Amino acid sequence: ITGAWKWGGGFLDELGFYDFAGSTIVHSVGGWGALVLAILLGPRVGKYGKDGTVHVIPGSNLSLAAIGVFLLWFGWFGFNGGSVLTADAATVSLVLVTTSMAAAAGGLTAGFVSWLRDGKPDLSMALNGILAGLVGITAGADLMVVWESVVIGAVAGVLVYFSVVFVDQTLKVDDPVGAISVHLVCGVWGTLAVGLFGDLAGLAQVGYQLAGIAAVGAFTVLFCGVVGGLLKATLGLRVDRREEVEGLDLGEHAMRAYPDFAMNPNGYLEELAEETAPAAAQA
């Protein structure tokens, strides 16, 4: 629906709103939806203490998280490059370069900010910085020169760090992967950047961009609030507390993605001891 307002020749297109590949139409839609549904769903068990303290629940596999981000970075070349909609070598090449430079800048600045603020460079924050840079450049990837894409990505990397902290510690909205910060905050930034940098830069364009952000945001919040509220009142949005603590891999699939052998499931340790006892005795 919101895509048609721009890409289908709708009222935002007629107004002058510009969003090349979806900083607002794709990413902020997802970010607004994430914000509304995260509020409706509520935080994970153990995330926030009764006294308001914030408990970190670390991810289970940073190696897979890093691989996933680099796959997204690679896939963004198709996402943004394909949005040129022609095989024009000059434009496609420009889009691929601006996309990659913004991603690199976002990853570096997010990593450095976390290093300065927390004493250690945070890998998960740097990974989100890469995504932040990608989201930020998506609205105007075809309009920017290289240095402008670096600035847009770098600002996105800084924004995503402080947004993650703000959402988690001030708003007390549990967002395990930083989706609100990456897609909403940096989607808004990237859309505004079209009016600040590149071929369309100007005060009037900033106004058009703000109008598009507001229209898409209002519709998405309303839609997700109504649909999410209906689902919560009927089917429900979350599992019971026991299943959440045990893990949905067990509840949904009767399997553990990350077995803890210290818990000795199915007598594993006893069987292992019996198998190794004769060899140990001979030694």
mmCIF file with all atom_site columns, N, CA and C in Angstrom, residues 27 62 65-77 80 98-112 122-138 149-150 152-161 164 177-178 181-183 186-187 189:
data_model
loop_
_atom_site.group_PDB
_atom_site.id
_atom_site.type_symbol
_atom_site.label_atom_id
_atom_site.label_alt_id
_atom_site.label_comp_id
_atom_site.label_asym_id
_atom_site.label_entity_id
_atom_site.label_seq_id
_atom_site.pdbx_PDB_ins_code
_atom_site.Cartn_x
_atom_site.Cartn_y
_atom_site.Cartn_z
_atom_site.occupancy
_atom_site.B_iso_or_equiv
_atom_site.pdbx_formal_charge
_atom_site.auth_seq_id
_atom_site.auth_comp_id
_atom_site.auth_asym_id
_atom_site.auth_atom_id
_atom_site.pdbx_PDB_model_num
ATOM 1   N N  . HIS A 1 27  ? 12.203 0.014   4.670  1.00 0.00 ? 27  HIS A N  1
ATOM 2   C CA . HIS A 1 27  ? 12.853 -0.166  5.973  1.00 0.00 ? 27  HIS A CA 1
ATOM 3   C C  . HIS A 1 27  ? 12.116 0.506   7.126  1.00 0.00 ? 27  HIS A C  1
ATOM 4   N N  . LEU A 1 62  ? 27.620 -15.481 17.457 1.00 0.00 ? 62  LEU A N  1
ATOM 5   C CA . LEU A 1 62  ? 28.063 -14.275 16.765 1.00 0.00 ? 62  LEU A CA 1
ATOM 6   C C  . LEU A 1 62  ? 28.685 -14.579 15.406 1.00 0.00 ? 62  LEU A C  1
ATOM 7   N N  . ALA A 1 65  ? 25.879 -14.669 13.109 1.00 0.00 ? 65  ALA A N  1
ATOM 8   C CA . ALA A 1 65  ? 25.382 -13.302 12.950 1.00 0.00 ? 65  ALA A CA 1
ATOM 9   C C  . ALA A 1 65  ? 26.247 -12.531 11.959 1.00 0.00 ? 65  ALA A C  1
ATOM 10  N N  . ALA A 1 66  ? 27.564 -12.683 12.063 1.00 0.00 ? 66  ALA A N  1
ATOM 11  C CA . ALA A 1 66  ? 28.473 -11.995 11.143 1.00 0.00 ? 66  ALA A CA 1
ATOM 12  C C  . ALA A 1 66  ? 28.291 -12.487 9.713  1.00 0.00 ? 66  ALA A C  1
ATOM 13  N N  . ILE A 1 67  ? 28.171 -13.796 9.552  1.00 0.00 ? 67  ILE A N  1
ATOM 14  C CA . ILE A 1 67  ? 27.943 -14.350 8.212  1.00 0.00 ? 67  ILE A CA 1
ATOM 15  C C  . ILE A 1 67  ? 26.641 -13.804 7.630  1.00 0.00 ? 67  ILE A C  1
ATOM 16  N N  . GLY A 1 68  ? 25.609 -13.733 8.466  1.00 0.00 ? 68  GLY A N  1
ATOM 17  C CA . GLY A 1 68  ? 24.323 -13.226 8.005  1.00 0.00 ? 68  GLY A CA 1
ATOM 18  C C  . GLY A 1 68  ? 24.409 -11.787 7.546  1.00 0.00 ? 68  GLY A C  1
ATOM 19  N N  . VAL A 1 69  ? 25.141 -10.955 8.290  1.00 0.00 ? 69  VAL A N  1
ATOM 20  C CA . VAL A 1 69  ? 25.274 -9.554  7.907  1.00 0.00 ? 69  VAL A CA 1
ATOM 21  C C  . VAL A 1 69  ? 26.029 -9.415  6.588  1.00 0.00 ? 69  VAL A C  1
ATOM 22  N N  . PHE A 1 70  ? 27.082 -10.192 6.406  1.00 0.00 ? 70  PHE A N  1
ATOM 23  C CA . PHE A 1 70  ? 27.833 -10.090 5.152  1.00 0.00 ? 70  PHE A CA 1
ATOM 24  C C  . PHE A 1 70  ? 27.031 -10.642 3.973  1.00 0.00 ? 70  PHE A C  1
ATOM 25  N N  . LEU A 1 71  ? 26.184 -11.612 4.219  1.00 0.00 ? 71  LEU A N  1
ATOM 26  C CA . LEU A 1 71  ? 25.263 -12.054 3.163  1.00 0.00 ? 71  LEU A CA 1
ATOM 27  C C  . LEU A 1 71  ? 24.283 -10.940 2.807  1.00 0.00 ? 71  LEU A C  1
ATOM 28  N N  . LEU A 1 72  ? 23.804 -10.211 3.818  1.00 0.00 ? 72  LEU A N  1
ATOM 29  C CA . LEU A 1 72  ? 22.921 -9.074  3.557  1.00 0.00 ? 72  LEU A CA 1
ATOM 30  C C  . LEU A 1 72  ? 23.654 -7.983  2.775  1.00 0.00 ? 72  LEU A C  1
ATOM 31  N N  . TRP A 1 73  ? 24.879 -7.700  3.165  1.00 0.00 ? 73  TRP A N  1
ATOM 32  C CA . TRP A 1 73  ? 25.686 -6.703  2.452  1.00 0.00 ? 73  TRP A CA 1
ATOM 33  C C  . TRP A 1 73  ? 25.790 -7.098  0.975  1.00 0.00 ? 73  TRP A C  1
ATOM 34  N N  . PHE A 1 74  ? 26.122 -8.352  0.722  1.00 0.00 ? 74  PHE A N  1
ATOM 35  C CA . PHE A 1 74  ? 26.218 -8.846  -0.654 1.00 0.00 ? 74  PHE A CA 1
ATOM 36  C C  . PHE A 1 74  ? 24.866 -8.755  -1.360 1.00 0.00 ? 74  PHE A C  1
ATOM 37  N N  . GLY A 1 75  ? 23.810 -9.149  -0.678 1.00 0.00 ? 75  GLY A N  1
ATOM 38  C CA . GLY A 1 75  ? 22.479 -9.115  -1.272 1.00 0.00 ? 75  GLY A CA 1
ATOM 39  C C  . GLY A 1 75  ? 21.996 -7.708  -1.562 1.00 0.00 ? 75  GLY A C  1
ATOM 40  N N  . TRP A 1 76  ? 22.506 -6.732  -0.813 1.00 0.00 ? 76  TRP A N  1
ATOM 41  C CA . TRP A 1 76  ? 22.088 -5.338  -1.022 1.00 0.00 ? 76  TRP A CA 1
ATOM 42  C C  . TRP A 1 76  ? 22.514 -4.825  -2.395 1.00 0.00 ? 76  TRP A C  1
ATOM 43  N N  . PHE A 1 77  ? 23.553 -5.425  -2.978 1.00 0.00 ? 77  PHE A N  1
ATOM 44  C CA . PHE A 1 77  ? 23.944 -5.024  -4.326 1.00 0.00 ? 77  PHE A CA 1
ATOM 45  C C  . PHE A 1 77  ? 22.829 -5.340  -5.325 1.00 0.00 ? 77  PHE A C  1
ATOM 46  N N  . ASN A 1 80  ? 19.744 -2.727  -4.176 1.00 0.00 ? 80  ASN A N  1
ATOM 47  C CA . ASN A 1 80  ? 19.917 -1.362  -4.660 1.00 0.00 ? 80  ASN A CA 1
ATOM 48  C C  . ASN A 1 80  ? 20.288 -1.317  -6.134 1.00 0.00 ? 80  ASN A C  1
ATOM 49  N N  . THR A 1 98  ? 28.321 3.416   -3.942 1.00 0.00 ? 98  THR A N  1
ATOM 50  C CA . THR A 1 98  ? 27.759 4.182   -2.819 1.00 0.00 ? 98  THR A CA 1
ATOM 51  C C  . THR A 1 98  ? 27.179 3.259   -1.757 1.00 0.00 ? 98  THR A C  1
ATOM 52  N N  . THR A 1 99  ? 26.559 2.176   -2.189 1.00 0.00 ? 99  THR A N  1
ATOM 53  C CA . THR A 1 99  ? 25.995 1.208   -1.247 1.00 0.00 ? 99  THR A CA 1
ATOM 54  C C  . THR A 1 99  ? 27.080 0.592   -0.382 1.00 0.00 ? 99  THR A C  1
ATOM 55  N N  . SER A 1 100 ? 28.157 0.148   -1.013 1.00 0.00 ? 100 SER A N  1
ATOM 56  C CA . SER A 1 100 ? 29.220 -0.528  -0.268 1.00 0.00 ? 100 SER A CA 1
ATOM 57  C C  . SER A 1 100 ? 29.980 0.423   0.642  1.00 0.00 ? 100 SER A C  1
ATOM 58  N N  . MET A 1 101 ? 30.225 1.638   0.177  1.00 0.00 ? 101 MET A N  1
ATOM 59  C CA . MET A 1 101 ? 30.967 2.604   0.996  1.00 0.00 ? 101 MET A CA 1
ATOM 60  C C  . MET A 1 101 ? 30.159 3.024   2.222  1.00 0.00 ? 101 MET A C  1
ATOM 61  N N  . ALA A 1 102 ? 28.854 3.176   2.063  1.00 0.00 ? 102 ALA A N  1
ATOM 62  C CA . ALA A 1 102 ? 28.015 3.531   3.211  1.00 0.00 ? 102 ALA A CA 1
ATOM 63  C C  . ALA A 1 102 ? 28.014 2.406   4.243  1.00 0.00 ? 102 ALA A C  1
ATOM 64  N N  . ALA A 1 103 ? 27.952 1.170   3.775  1.00 0.00 ? 103 ALA A N  1
ATOM 65  C CA . ALA A 1 103 ? 27.982 0.024   4.690  1.00 0.00 ? 103 ALA A CA 1
ATOM 66  C C  . ALA A 1 103 ? 29.286 -0.020  5.472  1.00 0.00 ? 103 ALA A C  1
ATOM 67  N N  . ALA A 1 104 ? 30.403 0.159   4.762  1.00 0.00 ? 104 ALA A N  1
ATOM 68  C CA . ALA A 1 104 ? 31.708 0.124   5.421  1.00 0.00 ? 104 ALA A CA 1
ATOM 69  C C  . ALA A 1 104 ? 31.830 1.248   6.447  1.00 0.00 ? 104 ALA A C  1
ATOM 70  N N  . ALA A 1 105 ? 31.388 2.448   6.070  1.00 0.00 ? 105 ALA A N  1
ATOM 71  C CA . ALA A 1 105 ? 31.470 3.585   6.986  1.00 0.00 ? 105 ALA A CA 1
ATOM 72  C C  . ALA A 1 105 ? 30.605 3.363   8.218  1.00 0.00 ? 105 ALA A C  1
ATOM 73  N N  . GLY A 1 106 ? 29.402 2.822   8.031  1.00 0.00 ? 106 GLY A N  1
ATOM 74  C CA . GLY A 1 106 ? 28.519 2.563   9.160  1.00 0.00 ? 106 GLY A CA 1
ATOM 75  C C  . GLY A 1 106 ? 29.092 1.547   10.125 1.00 0.00 ? 106 GLY A C  1
ATOM 76  N N  . GLY A 1 107 ? 29.674 0.484   9.597  1.00 0.00 ? 107 GLY A N  1
ATOM 77  C CA . GLY A 1 107 ? 30.277 -0.523  10.457 1.00 0.00 ? 107 GLY A CA 1
ATOM 78  C C  . GLY A 1 107 ? 31.439 0.032   11.267 1.00 0.00 ? 107 GLY A C  1
ATOM 79  N N  . LEU A 1 108 ? 32.272 0.853   10.625 1.00 0.00 ? 108 LEU A N  1
ATOM 80  C CA . LEU A 1 108 ? 33.426 1.434   11.321 1.00 0.00 ? 108 LEU A CA 1
ATOM 81  C C  . LEU A 1 108 ? 32.996 2.402   12.416 1.00 0.00 ? 108 LEU A C  1
ATOM 82  N N  . THR A 1 109 ? 32.079 3.305   12.105 1.00 0.00 ? 109 THR A N  1
ATOM 83  C CA . THR A 1 109 ? 31.706 4.298   13.120 1.00 0.00 ? 109 THR A CA 1
ATOM 84  C C  . THR A 1 109 ? 30.965 3.660   14.287 1.00 0.00 ? 109 THR A C  1
ATOM 85  N N  . ALA A 1 110 ? 30.095 2.697   14.014 1.00 0.00 ? 110 ALA A N  1
ATOM 86  C CA . ALA A 1 110 ? 29.399 2.023   15.114 1.00 0.00 ? 110 ALA A CA 1
ATOM 87  C C  . ALA A 1 110 ? 30.392 1.278   15.995 1.00 0.00 ? 110 ALA A C  1
ATOM 88  N N  . GLY A 1 111 ? 31.357 0.620   15.366 1.00 0.00 ? 111 GLY A N  1
ATOM 89  C CA . GLY A 1 111 ? 32.379 -0.081  16.147 1.00 0.00 ? 111 GLY A CA 1
ATOM 90  C C  . GLY A 1 111 ? 33.224 0.861   16.979 1.00 0.00 ? 111 GLY A C  1
ATOM 91  N N  . PHE A 1 112 ? 33.634 1.982   16.396 1.00 0.00 ? 112 PHE A N  1
ATOM 92  C CA . PHE A 1 112 ? 34.464 2.950   17.123 1.00 0.00 ? 112 PHE A CA 1
ATOM 93  C C  . PHE A 1 112 ? 33.692 3.619   18.254 1.00 0.00 ? 112 PHE A C  1
ATOM 94  N N  . ASP A 1 122 ? 32.429 -3.420  20.103 1.00 0.00 ? 122 ASP A N  1
ATOM 95  C CA . ASP A 1 122 ? 31.323 -4.381  20.189 1.00 0.00 ? 122 ASP A CA 1
ATOM 96  C C  . ASP A 1 122 ? 31.024 -4.923  18.790 1.00 0.00 ? 122 ASP A C  1
ATOM 97  N N  . LEU A 1 123 ? 31.251 -6.216  18.582 1.00 0.00 ? 123 LEU A N  1
ATOM 98  C CA . LEU A 1 123 ? 31.030 -6.815  17.271 1.00 0.00 ? 123 LEU A CA 1
ATOM 99  C C  . LEU A 1 123 ? 29.580 -6.694  16.837 1.00 0.00 ? 123 LEU A C  1
ATOM 100 N N  . SER A 1 124 ? 28.649 -6.981  17.735 1.00 0.00 ? 124 SER A N  1
ATOM 101 C CA . SER A 1 124 ? 27.238 -6.921  17.355 1.00 0.00 ? 124 SER A CA 1
ATOM 102 C C  . SER A 1 124 ? 26.839 -5.504  16.961 1.00 0.00 ? 124 SER A C  1
ATOM 103 N N  . MET A 1 125 ? 27.422 -4.504  17.623 1.00 0.00 ? 125 MET A N  1
ATOM 104 C CA . MET A 1 125 ? 27.112 -3.122  17.281 1.00 0.00 ? 125 MET A CA 1
ATOM 105 C C  . MET A 1 125 ? 27.724 -2.763  15.925 1.00 0.00 ? 125 MET A C  1
ATOM 106 N N  . ALA A 1 126 ? 28.928 -3.238  15.655 1.00 0.00 ? 126 ALA A N  1
ATOM 107 C CA . ALA A 1 126 ? 29.551 -2.986  14.352 1.00 0.00 ? 126 ALA A CA 1
ATOM 108 C C  . ALA A 1 126 ? 28.741 -3.639  13.231 1.00 0.00 ? 126 ALA A C  1
ATOM 109 N N  . LEU A 1 127 ? 28.229 -4.831  13.478 1.00 0.00 ? 127 LEU A N  1
ATOM 110 C CA . LEU A 1 127 ? 27.399 -5.504  12.477 1.00 0.00 ? 127 LEU A CA 1
ATOM 111 C C  . LEU A 1 127 ? 26.125 -4.707  12.214 1.00 0.00 ? 127 LEU A C  1
ATOM 112 N N  . ASN A 1 128 ? 25.502 -4.210  13.272 1.00 0.00 ? 128 ASN A N  1
ATOM 113 C CA . ASN A 1 128 ? 24.328 -3.366  13.083 1.00 0.00 ? 128 ASN A CA 1
ATOM 114 C C  . ASN A 1 128 ? 24.692 -2.047  12.398 1.00 0.00 ? 128 ASN A C  1
ATOM 115 N N  . GLY A 1 129 ? 25.926 -1.574  12.618 1.00 0.00 ? 129 GLY A N  1
ATOM 116 C CA . GLY A 1 129 ? 26.380 -0.372  11.932 1.00 0.00 ? 129 GLY A CA 1
ATOM 117 C C  . GLY A 1 129 ? 26.468 -0.577  10.429 1.00 0.00 ? 129 GLY A C  1
ATOM 118 N N  . ILE A 1 130 ? 26.898 -1.755  10.007 1.00 0.00 ? 130 ILE A N  1
ATOM 119 C CA . ILE A 1 130 ? 26.916 -2.075  8.575  1.00 0.00 ? 130 ILE A CA 1
ATOM 120 C C  . ILE A 1 130 ? 25.501 -1.999  8.005  1.00 0.00 ? 130 ILE A C  1
ATOM 121 N N  . LEU A 1 131 ? 24.569 -2.642  8.692  1.00 0.00 ? 131 LEU A N  1
ATOM 122 C CA . LEU A 1 131 ? 23.181 -2.606  8.229  1.00 0.00 ? 131 LEU A CA 1
ATOM 123 C C  . LEU A 1 131 ? 22.619 -1.192  8.266  1.00 0.00 ? 131 LEU A C  1
ATOM 124 N N  . ALA A 1 132 ? 22.998 -0.429  9.279  1.00 0.00 ? 132 ALA A N  1
ATOM 125 C CA . ALA A 1 132 ? 22.538 0.953   9.383  1.00 0.00 ? 132 ALA A CA 1
ATOM 126 C C  . ALA A 1 132 ? 23.005 1.772   8.184  1.00 0.00 ? 132 ALA A C  1
ATOM 127 N N  . GLY A 1 133 ? 24.267 1.599   7.795  1.00 0.00 ? 133 GLY A N  1
ATOM 128 C CA . GLY A 1 133 ? 24.781 2.289   6.623  1.00 0.00 ? 133 GLY A CA 1
ATOM 129 C C  . GLY A 1 133 ? 24.053 1.890   5.356  1.00 0.00 ? 133 GLY A C  1
ATOM 130 N N  . LEU A 1 134 ? 23.745 0.620   5.227  1.00 0.00 ? 134 LEU A N  1
ATOM 131 C CA . LEU A 1 134 ? 23.010 0.133   4.054  1.00 0.00 ? 134 LEU A CA 1
ATOM 132 C C  . LEU A 1 134 ? 21.605 0.720   3.999  1.00 0.00 ? 134 LEU A C  1
ATOM 133 N N  . VAL A 1 135 ? 20.932 0.718   5.128  1.00 0.00 ? 135 VAL A N  1
ATOM 134 C CA . VAL A 1 135 ? 19.579 1.293   5.174  1.00 0.00 ? 135 VAL A CA 1
ATOM 135 C C  . VAL A 1 135 ? 19.630 2.785   4.875  1.00 0.00 ? 135 VAL A C  1
ATOM 136 N N  . GLY A 1 136 ? 20.634 3.470   5.432  1.00 0.00 ? 136 GLY A N  1
ATOM 137 C CA . GLY A 1 136 ? 20.732 4.905   5.265  1.00 0.00 ? 136 GLY A CA 1
ATOM 138 C C  . GLY A 1 136 ? 20.954 5.339   3.828  1.00 0.00 ? 136 GLY A C  1
ATOM 139 N N  . ILE A 1 137 ? 21.730 4.589   3.067  1.00 0.00 ? 137 ILE A N  1
ATOM 140 C CA . ILE A 1 137 ? 22.046 4.997   1.693  1.00 0.00 ? 137 ILE A CA 1
ATOM 141 C C  . ILE A 1 137 ? 20.958 4.595   0.704  1.00 0.00 ? 137 ILE A C  1
ATOM 142 N N  . THR A 1 138 ? 20.051 3.729   1.120  1.00 0.00 ? 138 THR A N  1
ATOM 143 C CA . THR A 1 138 ? 19.106 3.134   0.175  1.00 0.00 ? 138 THR A CA 1
ATOM 144 C C  . THR A 1 138 ? 18.160 4.144   -0.465 1.00 0.00 ? 138 THR A C  1
ATOM 145 N N  . SER A 1 149 ? 28.106 9.371   0.284  1.00 0.00 ? 149 SER A N  1
ATOM 146 C CA . SER A 1 149 ? 27.653 8.059   0.783  1.00 0.00 ? 149 SER A CA 1
ATOM 147 C C  . SER A 1 149 ? 28.415 7.668   2.039  1.00 0.00 ? 149 SER A C  1
ATOM 148 N N  . VAL A 1 150 ? 29.685 8.028   2.112  1.00 0.00 ? 150 VAL A N  1
ATOM 149 C CA . VAL A 1 150 ? 30.480 7.743   3.310  1.00 0.00 ? 150 VAL A CA 1
ATOM 150 C C  . VAL A 1 150 ? 29.929 8.519   4.508  1.00 0.00 ? 150 VAL A C  1
ATOM 151 N N  . ILE A 1 152 ? 26.846 9.703   4.903  1.00 0.00 ? 152 ILE A N  1
ATOM 152 C CA . ILE A 1 152 ? 25.525 9.164   5.258  1.00 0.00 ? 152 ILE A CA 1
ATOM 153 C C  . ILE A 1 152 ? 25.666 7.868   6.042  1.00 0.00 ? 152 ILE A C  1
ATOM 154 N N  . GLY A 1 153 ? 26.545 6.981   5.585  1.00 0.00 ? 153 GLY A N  1
ATOM 155 C CA . GLY A 1 153 ? 26.759 5.722   6.294  1.00 0.00 ? 153 GLY A CA 1
ATOM 156 C C  . GLY A 1 153 ? 27.372 5.925   7.662  1.00 0.00 ? 153 GLY A C  1
ATOM 157 N N  . ALA A 1 154 ? 28.331 6.855   7.758  1.00 0.00 ? 154 ALA A N  1
ATOM 158 C CA . ALA A 1 154 ? 28.996 7.114   9.037  1.00 0.00 ? 154 ALA A CA 1
ATOM 159 C C  . ALA A 1 154 ? 28.011 7.658   10.071 1.00 0.00 ? 154 ALA A C  1
ATOM 160 N N  . VAL A 1 155 ? 27.168 8.590   9.650  1.00 0.00 ? 155 VAL A N  1
ATOM 161 C CA . VAL A 1 155 ? 26.158 9.131   10.568 1.00 0.00 ? 155 VAL A CA 1
ATOM 162 C C  . VAL A 1 155 ? 25.195 8.027   10.998 1.00 0.00 ? 155 VAL A C  1
ATOM 163 N N  . ALA A 1 156 ? 24.811 7.176   10.072 1.00 0.00 ? 156 ALA A N  1
ATOM 164 C CA . ALA A 1 156 ? 23.914 6.067   10.408 1.00 0.00 ? 156 ALA A CA 1
ATOM 165 C C  . ALA A 1 156 ? 24.547 5.150   11.452 1.00 0.00 ? 156 ALA A C  1
ATOM 166 N N  . GLY A 1 157 ? 25.846 4.911   11.337 1.00 0.00 ? 157 GLY A N  1
ATOM 167 C CA . GLY A 1 157 ? 26.530 4.065   12.316 1.00 0.00 ? 157 GLY A CA 1
ATOM 168 C C  . GLY A 1 157 ? 26.527 4.657   13.711 1.00 0.00 ? 157 GLY A C  1
ATOM 169 N N  . VAL A 1 158 ? 26.682 5.962   13.802 1.00 0.00 ? 158 VAL A N  1
ATOM 170 C CA . VAL A 1 158 ? 26.608 6.634   15.109 1.00 0.00 ? 158 VAL A CA 1
ATOM 171 C C  . VAL A 1 158 ? 25.179 6.585   15.642 1.00 0.00 ? 158 VAL A C  1
ATOM 172 N N  . LEU A 1 159 ? 24.223 6.891   14.771 1.00 0.00 ? 159 LEU A N  1
ATOM 173 C CA . LEU A 1 159 ? 22.823 6.902   15.190 1.00 0.00 ? 159 LEU A CA 1
ATOM 174 C C  . LEU A 1 159 ? 22.385 5.551   15.730 1.00 0.00 ? 159 LEU A C  1
ATOM 175 N N  . VAL A 1 160 ? 22.811 4.474   15.067 1.00 0.00 ? 160 VAL A N  1
ATOM 176 C CA . VAL A 1 160 ? 22.311 3.159   15.470 1.00 0.00 ? 160 VAL A CA 1
ATOM 177 C C  . VAL A 1 160 ? 22.806 2.795   16.865 1.00 0.00 ? 160 VAL A C  1
ATOM 178 N N  . TYR A 1 161 ? 24.022 3.209   17.212 1.00 0.00 ? 161 TYR A N  1
ATOM 179 C CA . TYR A 1 161 ? 24.528 2.906   18.563 1.00 0.00 ? 161 TYR A CA 1
ATOM 180 C C  . TYR A 1 161 ? 23.659 3.566   19.623 1.00 0.00 ? 161 TYR A C  1
ATOM 181 N N  . VAL A 1 164 ? 20.016 2.184   19.793 1.00 0.00 ? 164 VAL A N  1
ATOM 182 C CA . VAL A 1 164 ? 19.904 0.884   20.464 1.00 0.00 ? 164 VAL A CA 1
ATOM 183 C C  . VAL A 1 164 ? 19.899 1.073   21.978 1.00 0.00 ? 164 VAL A C  1
ATOM 184 N N  . VAL A 1 177 ? 17.394 -7.662  18.265 1.00 0.00 ? 177 VAL A N  1
ATOM 185 C CA . VAL A 1 177 ? 18.343 -7.513  17.161 1.00 0.00 ? 177 VAL A CA 1
ATOM 186 C C  . VAL A 1 177 ? 18.552 -6.062  16.735 1.00 0.00 ? 177 VAL A C  1
ATOM 187 N N  . GLY A 1 178 ? 17.964 -5.114  17.435 1.00 0.00 ? 178 GLY A N  1
ATOM 188 C CA . GLY A 1 178 ? 18.127 -3.713  17.063 1.00 0.00 ? 178 GLY A CA 1
ATOM 189 C C  . GLY A 1 178 ? 17.393 -3.326  15.794 1.00 0.00 ? 178 GLY A C  1
ATOM 190 N N  . SER A 1 181 ? 16.129 0.353   15.629 1.00 0.00 ? 181 SER A N  1
ATOM 191 C CA . SER A 1 181 ? 17.210 1.311   15.419 1.00 0.00 ? 181 SER A CA 1
ATOM 192 C C  . SER A 1 181 ? 17.740 1.255   13.994 1.00 0.00 ? 181 SER A C  1
ATOM 193 N N  . VAL A 1 182 ? 17.962 0.056   13.490 1.00 0.00 ? 182 VAL A N  1
ATOM 194 C CA . VAL A 1 182 ? 18.519 -0.099  12.146 1.00 0.00 ? 182 VAL A CA 1
ATOM 195 C C  . VAL A 1 182 ? 17.533 0.368   11.085 1.00 0.00 ? 182 VAL A C  1
ATOM 196 N N  . HIS A 1 183 ? 16.322 -0.151  11.144 1.00 0.00 ? 183 HIS A N  1
ATOM 197 C CA . HIS A 1 183 ? 15.397 0.061   10.031 1.00 0.00 ? 183 HIS A CA 1
ATOM 198 C C  . HIS A 1 183 ? 14.550 1.327   10.170 1.00 0.00 ? 183 HIS A C  1
ATOM 199 N N  . CYS A 1 186 ? 17.434 4.659   11.151 1.00 0.00 ? 186 CYS A N  1
ATOM 200 C CA . CYS A 1 186 ? 18.337 4.891   10.014 1.00 0.00 ? 186 CYS A CA 1
ATOM 201 C C  . CYS A 1 186 ? 17.571 4.996   8.694  1.00 0.00 ? 186 CYS A C  1
ATOM 202 N N  . GLY A 1 187 ? 16.376 4.405   8.627  1.00 0.00 ? 187 GLY A N  1
ATOM 203 C CA . GLY A 1 187 ? 15.535 4.618   7.460  1.00 0.00 ? 187 GLY A CA 1
ATOM 204 C C  . GLY A 1 187 ? 15.072 6.057   7.364  1.00 0.00 ? 187 GLY A C  1
ATOM 205 N N  . TRP A 1 189 ? 16.661 8.622   8.758  1.00 0.00 ? 189 TRP A N  1
ATOM 206 C CA . TRP A 1 189 ? 17.859 9.406   8.457  1.00 0.00 ? 189 TRP A CA 1
ATOM 207 C C  . TRP A 1 189 ? 18.185 9.350   6.960  1.00 0.00 ? 189 TRP A C  1
#
